[in-house]
Short mmCIF file of C-alpha atoms and ligand atoms in Angstrom, two decimals:
data_model
loop_
_atom_site.label_atom_id
_atom_site.label_comp_id
_atom_site.label_asym_id
_atom_site.label_seq_id
_atom_site.Cartn_x
_atom_site.Cartn_y
_atom_site.Cartn_z
CA MET A 7 -49.32 -0.24 -31.99
CA ALA A 8 -47.78 1.51 -29.00
CA ARG A 9 -47.25 -1.88 -27.39
CA LEU A 10 -45.52 -3.18 -30.48
CA LEU A 11 -43.27 -0.14 -30.54
CA SER A 12 -42.33 -0.51 -26.92
CA ASN A 13 -41.52 -4.17 -27.52
CA GLN A 14 -39.26 -3.18 -30.36
CA ALA A 15 -37.68 -0.50 -28.23
CA THR A 16 -37.03 -3.04 -25.50
CA ALA A 17 -35.52 -5.46 -27.96
CA PHE A 18 -33.34 -2.69 -29.35
CA LEU A 19 -32.20 -1.65 -25.89
CA LEU A 20 -31.39 -5.25 -25.03
CA LEU A 21 -29.40 -5.56 -28.23
CA ILE A 22 -27.44 -2.41 -27.40
CA CYS A 23 -26.76 -3.68 -23.90
CA TYR A 24 -25.67 -7.07 -25.24
CA VAL A 25 -23.32 -5.57 -27.80
CA GLY A 26 -22.04 -3.12 -25.22
CA SER A 27 -21.35 -5.75 -22.60
CA SER A 28 -19.54 -8.08 -24.98
CA MET A 29 -17.49 -5.37 -26.61
CA GLY A 30 -13.89 -5.46 -25.57
CA SER A 31 -14.26 -8.86 -23.96
CA VAL A 32 -12.04 -11.52 -25.41
CA HIS A 33 -13.01 -15.15 -25.71
CA PHE A 34 -10.45 -17.78 -24.88
CA SER A 35 -11.53 -19.91 -27.85
CA ASP A 36 -10.51 -17.04 -30.16
CA LEU A 37 -6.95 -16.94 -28.86
CA LYS A 38 -4.12 -18.84 -30.52
CA GLU A 39 -1.62 -20.81 -28.53
CA THR A 40 1.59 -19.18 -29.67
CA LEU A 41 3.68 -19.29 -26.51
CA ILE A 42 5.59 -22.23 -25.16
CA VAL A 43 5.32 -22.13 -21.39
CA THR A 44 7.16 -24.38 -18.99
CA ALA A 45 7.02 -24.61 -15.21
CA SER A 46 9.45 -26.40 -12.93
CA PRO A 47 7.04 -28.72 -11.02
CA LYS A 48 6.96 -32.26 -12.34
CA SER A 49 3.64 -33.84 -13.16
CA GLY A 50 1.95 -34.76 -9.88
CA GLN A 51 4.47 -32.90 -7.71
CA VAL A 52 3.16 -31.50 -4.42
CA LEU A 53 4.11 -27.93 -3.48
CA TYR A 54 3.51 -26.12 -0.20
CA ALA A 55 1.94 -22.66 -0.29
CA GLY A 56 4.14 -19.96 1.20
CA GLU A 57 7.26 -22.14 0.90
CA ASP A 58 7.88 -23.80 -2.43
CA LYS A 59 8.95 -22.07 -5.61
CA ILE A 60 7.95 -22.45 -9.24
CA THR A 61 10.21 -21.34 -12.07
CA VAL A 62 8.17 -20.40 -15.13
CA THR A 63 9.58 -19.70 -18.59
CA TRP A 64 7.82 -18.47 -21.71
CA LYS A 65 8.80 -17.84 -25.31
CA LEU A 66 7.26 -17.68 -28.75
CA ASN A 67 6.88 -21.02 -30.50
CA SER A 68 9.80 -20.82 -32.94
CA SER A 69 7.94 -22.61 -35.72
CA LEU A 70 5.62 -19.61 -36.04
CA PRO A 71 6.50 -16.61 -38.26
CA ALA A 72 8.71 -14.13 -36.43
CA SER A 73 6.15 -11.34 -36.95
CA THR A 74 3.57 -13.25 -34.84
CA ASP A 75 4.47 -11.34 -31.70
CA ALA A 76 4.67 -7.87 -33.27
CA ALA A 77 1.84 -6.49 -31.14
CA TYR A 78 2.74 -8.35 -27.93
CA GLU A 79 3.38 -5.79 -25.20
CA LYS A 80 3.09 -7.59 -21.90
CA VAL A 81 2.88 -11.09 -20.58
CA LYS A 82 0.62 -12.05 -17.69
CA VAL A 83 1.51 -15.36 -16.09
CA LYS A 84 -1.07 -17.03 -13.88
CA LEU A 85 -1.66 -20.07 -11.75
CA CYS A 86 -4.83 -21.85 -12.91
CA TYR A 87 -7.17 -24.48 -11.52
CA ALA A 88 -7.20 -27.84 -13.28
CA PRO A 89 -10.68 -29.22 -14.13
CA VAL A 90 -10.45 -31.74 -11.28
CA SER A 91 -10.37 -28.84 -8.79
CA GLN A 92 -13.19 -26.91 -10.49
CA LYS A 93 -15.85 -29.60 -10.25
CA ASP A 94 -18.89 -28.42 -8.26
CA ARG A 95 -17.14 -25.11 -7.51
CA GLY A 96 -18.87 -22.30 -9.37
CA TRP A 97 -16.39 -19.77 -8.07
CA ARG A 98 -13.60 -21.46 -10.08
CA LYS A 99 -15.63 -22.03 -13.23
CA THR A 100 -14.10 -21.76 -16.69
CA GLU A 101 -15.91 -19.27 -18.96
CA ASP A 102 -14.96 -18.64 -22.55
CA ASN A 103 -15.41 -14.90 -21.97
CA LEU A 104 -12.14 -13.99 -20.27
CA LYS A 105 -13.77 -11.22 -18.24
CA LYS A 106 -15.88 -13.88 -16.52
CA ASP A 107 -13.37 -16.70 -16.51
CA LYS A 108 -12.34 -17.88 -13.06
CA THR A 109 -9.83 -20.53 -14.08
CA CYS A 110 -6.71 -18.48 -13.47
CA GLN A 111 -7.10 -16.57 -10.22
CA PHE A 112 -3.51 -16.25 -9.02
CA LYS A 113 -1.03 -13.83 -10.50
CA ILE A 114 2.47 -15.18 -10.90
CA THR A 115 3.94 -12.18 -12.69
CA ASN A 116 3.12 -9.40 -15.16
CA GLN A 117 6.05 -8.24 -17.24
CA PRO A 118 6.97 -6.60 -20.53
CA TYR A 119 6.86 -9.34 -23.16
CA ALA A 120 10.42 -8.81 -24.43
CA GLY A 121 10.33 -11.91 -26.61
CA GLY A 122 10.25 -14.29 -23.67
CA GLY A 123 11.57 -14.65 -20.19
CA SER A 124 11.42 -16.52 -16.93
CA PHE A 125 10.35 -15.86 -13.38
CA GLU A 126 10.80 -17.54 -10.02
CA TYR A 127 7.58 -17.49 -8.03
CA THR A 128 7.02 -18.53 -4.44
CA VAL A 129 3.56 -20.07 -4.20
CA ASP A 130 1.48 -17.42 -2.46
CA ARG A 131 0.11 -18.16 1.00
CA SER A 132 -3.39 -17.44 -0.29
CA VAL A 133 -3.30 -20.32 -2.81
CA PRO A 134 -5.67 -23.05 -1.62
CA THR A 135 -5.16 -26.79 -1.79
CA ALA A 136 -5.94 -27.85 -5.37
CA THR A 137 -4.49 -29.09 -8.64
CA TYR A 138 -3.01 -26.47 -10.96
CA PHE A 139 -1.29 -25.62 -14.20
CA VAL A 140 0.38 -22.40 -15.42
CA ARG A 141 -0.91 -20.22 -18.25
CA ALA A 142 0.58 -17.06 -19.77
CA TYR A 143 -1.43 -14.51 -21.72
CA VAL A 144 0.14 -11.90 -23.96
CA VAL A 145 -1.68 -8.57 -24.21
CA ASP A 146 -1.34 -5.60 -26.54
CA ALA A 147 -0.83 -1.96 -25.56
CA SER A 148 -4.55 -1.66 -24.65
CA ASP A 149 -4.36 -4.65 -22.32
CA THR A 150 -6.39 -6.91 -24.64
CA GLU A 151 -5.42 -10.57 -24.69
CA LEU A 152 -3.93 -11.65 -28.02
CA ALA A 153 -2.62 -15.16 -27.44
CA TYR A 154 -1.58 -17.57 -24.73
CA GLY A 155 0.53 -20.53 -23.79
CA GLN A 156 0.12 -23.09 -21.01
CA THR A 157 1.96 -25.95 -19.36
CA THR A 158 -0.84 -28.44 -19.95
CA ASP A 159 -2.66 -29.75 -23.04
CA ALA A 160 -5.90 -28.31 -24.46
CA LYS A 161 -8.00 -30.55 -22.20
CA LYS A 162 -5.97 -29.47 -19.15
CA THR A 163 -5.31 -33.02 -18.01
CA THR A 164 -1.55 -33.47 -18.50
CA ASN A 165 1.40 -32.11 -16.57
CA LEU A 166 -0.58 -30.86 -13.56
CA PHE A 167 0.79 -30.29 -10.07
CA ASP A 168 -0.70 -29.94 -6.61
CA VAL A 169 -0.51 -27.21 -4.02
CA VAL A 170 -1.16 -27.81 -0.34
CA GLY A 171 -2.64 -24.63 1.08
CA ILE A 172 -1.81 -22.94 4.36
CA THR A 173 -5.12 -23.70 6.06
CA GLY A 174 -5.35 -27.20 7.39
CA HIS A 175 -1.67 -27.90 7.14
CA HIS A 176 0.10 -24.97 8.62
CA ALA A 177 -2.63 -23.37 10.71
CA SER A 178 -2.14 -25.86 13.54
CA LEU A 179 1.62 -25.50 13.23
CA ASP A 180 1.35 -21.72 13.42
CA ILE A 181 -0.81 -22.01 16.53
CA ALA A 182 1.66 -24.40 18.10
CA ALA A 183 4.54 -22.06 17.29
CA GLY A 184 2.58 -19.16 18.81
CA CYS A 185 1.92 -21.12 22.00
CA PHE A 186 5.57 -22.08 22.30
CA SER A 187 6.78 -18.53 21.95
CA ALA A 188 4.21 -17.28 24.49
CA PHE A 189 5.32 -20.07 26.81
CA SER A 190 8.99 -19.22 26.43
CA VAL A 191 8.34 -15.57 27.34
CA VAL A 192 6.48 -16.65 30.49
CA ALA A 193 9.23 -19.12 31.36
CA LEU A 194 11.90 -16.46 30.89
CA LEU A 195 10.04 -14.05 33.20
CA PHE A 196 9.61 -16.82 35.75
CA PHE A 197 13.31 -17.64 35.87
CA PHE A 198 14.22 -13.96 35.90
CA VAL A 199 12.03 -13.37 38.97
CA MET A 200 13.39 -16.50 40.65
CA GLU A 201 16.97 -15.37 40.10
CA LYS A 202 16.19 -11.96 41.58
CA LYS A 203 14.63 -13.57 44.64
CA LYS A 204 17.71 -15.79 45.07
CA ALA A 205 20.00 -12.82 44.75
CA LYS A 206 18.12 -10.91 47.48
CA LYS A 207 18.52 -13.82 49.88
C1 NAG B 325 4.46 -24.80 -32.47
O1 NAG B 325 3.63 -24.42 -33.53
C2 NAG B 325 3.42 -25.45 -34.48
C3 NAG B 325 2.65 -24.84 -35.63
O2 NAG B 325 1.48 -24.17 -35.19
C4 NAG B 325 2.71 -26.60 -33.84
O3 NAG B 325 2.49 -27.64 -34.77
C5 NAG B 325 3.57 -27.13 -32.69
O4 NAG B 325 2.87 -28.13 -31.99
C6 NAG B 325 3.90 -26.00 -31.73
N1 NAG B 325 4.88 -26.50 -30.78
C7 NAG B 325 4.64 -26.55 -29.49
C8 NAG B 325 5.73 -27.12 -28.65
O5 NAG B 325 3.60 -26.13 -28.98
#
């Protein structure tokens, strides 16, 4: 009897924990796509982290009722991994629970919703080499996601672009630049000393 009770208690506790942990977490599949989001890169375009810019625009789909966005407070625009760059990488995995989702790891901008807008973003130096799309979430006053829009289709296969990260491409260049500047300082000192010696003679 006591055993049975403790089993029930455990089950009850687990239930409480489950309900508690999933409360306040939004699932992507519950969100409606109400925003139209565009980004400047063409399909397949290659951008360089730390250098190239992306212009993102967002607005409410005009064929929806005007009251759709009544509760929209802020927009959060993000750079997101395309499925091709998530394969075999658990740390980029898509989860329906947005608290656990790792699809969109790079912030482009957070702004008041204001019915729509645009933003020019320089691809951050921390963005690794991969294939991406842009997604915008709208949140209410309590920071809960209400809806979204994205530059790709539901399967995330169209209109994707590539970023070439800093590591690999620019690391060697940075090192070379560092060596050259160290070399030029040494060379300058050398000639300075030589000139002084000449002058003394
Ligand atoms: C806008 O919303 C309508 C109705 O939901 C939908 O059929 C249409 O595809 C949407 N337009 C765009 C560009 O997403």
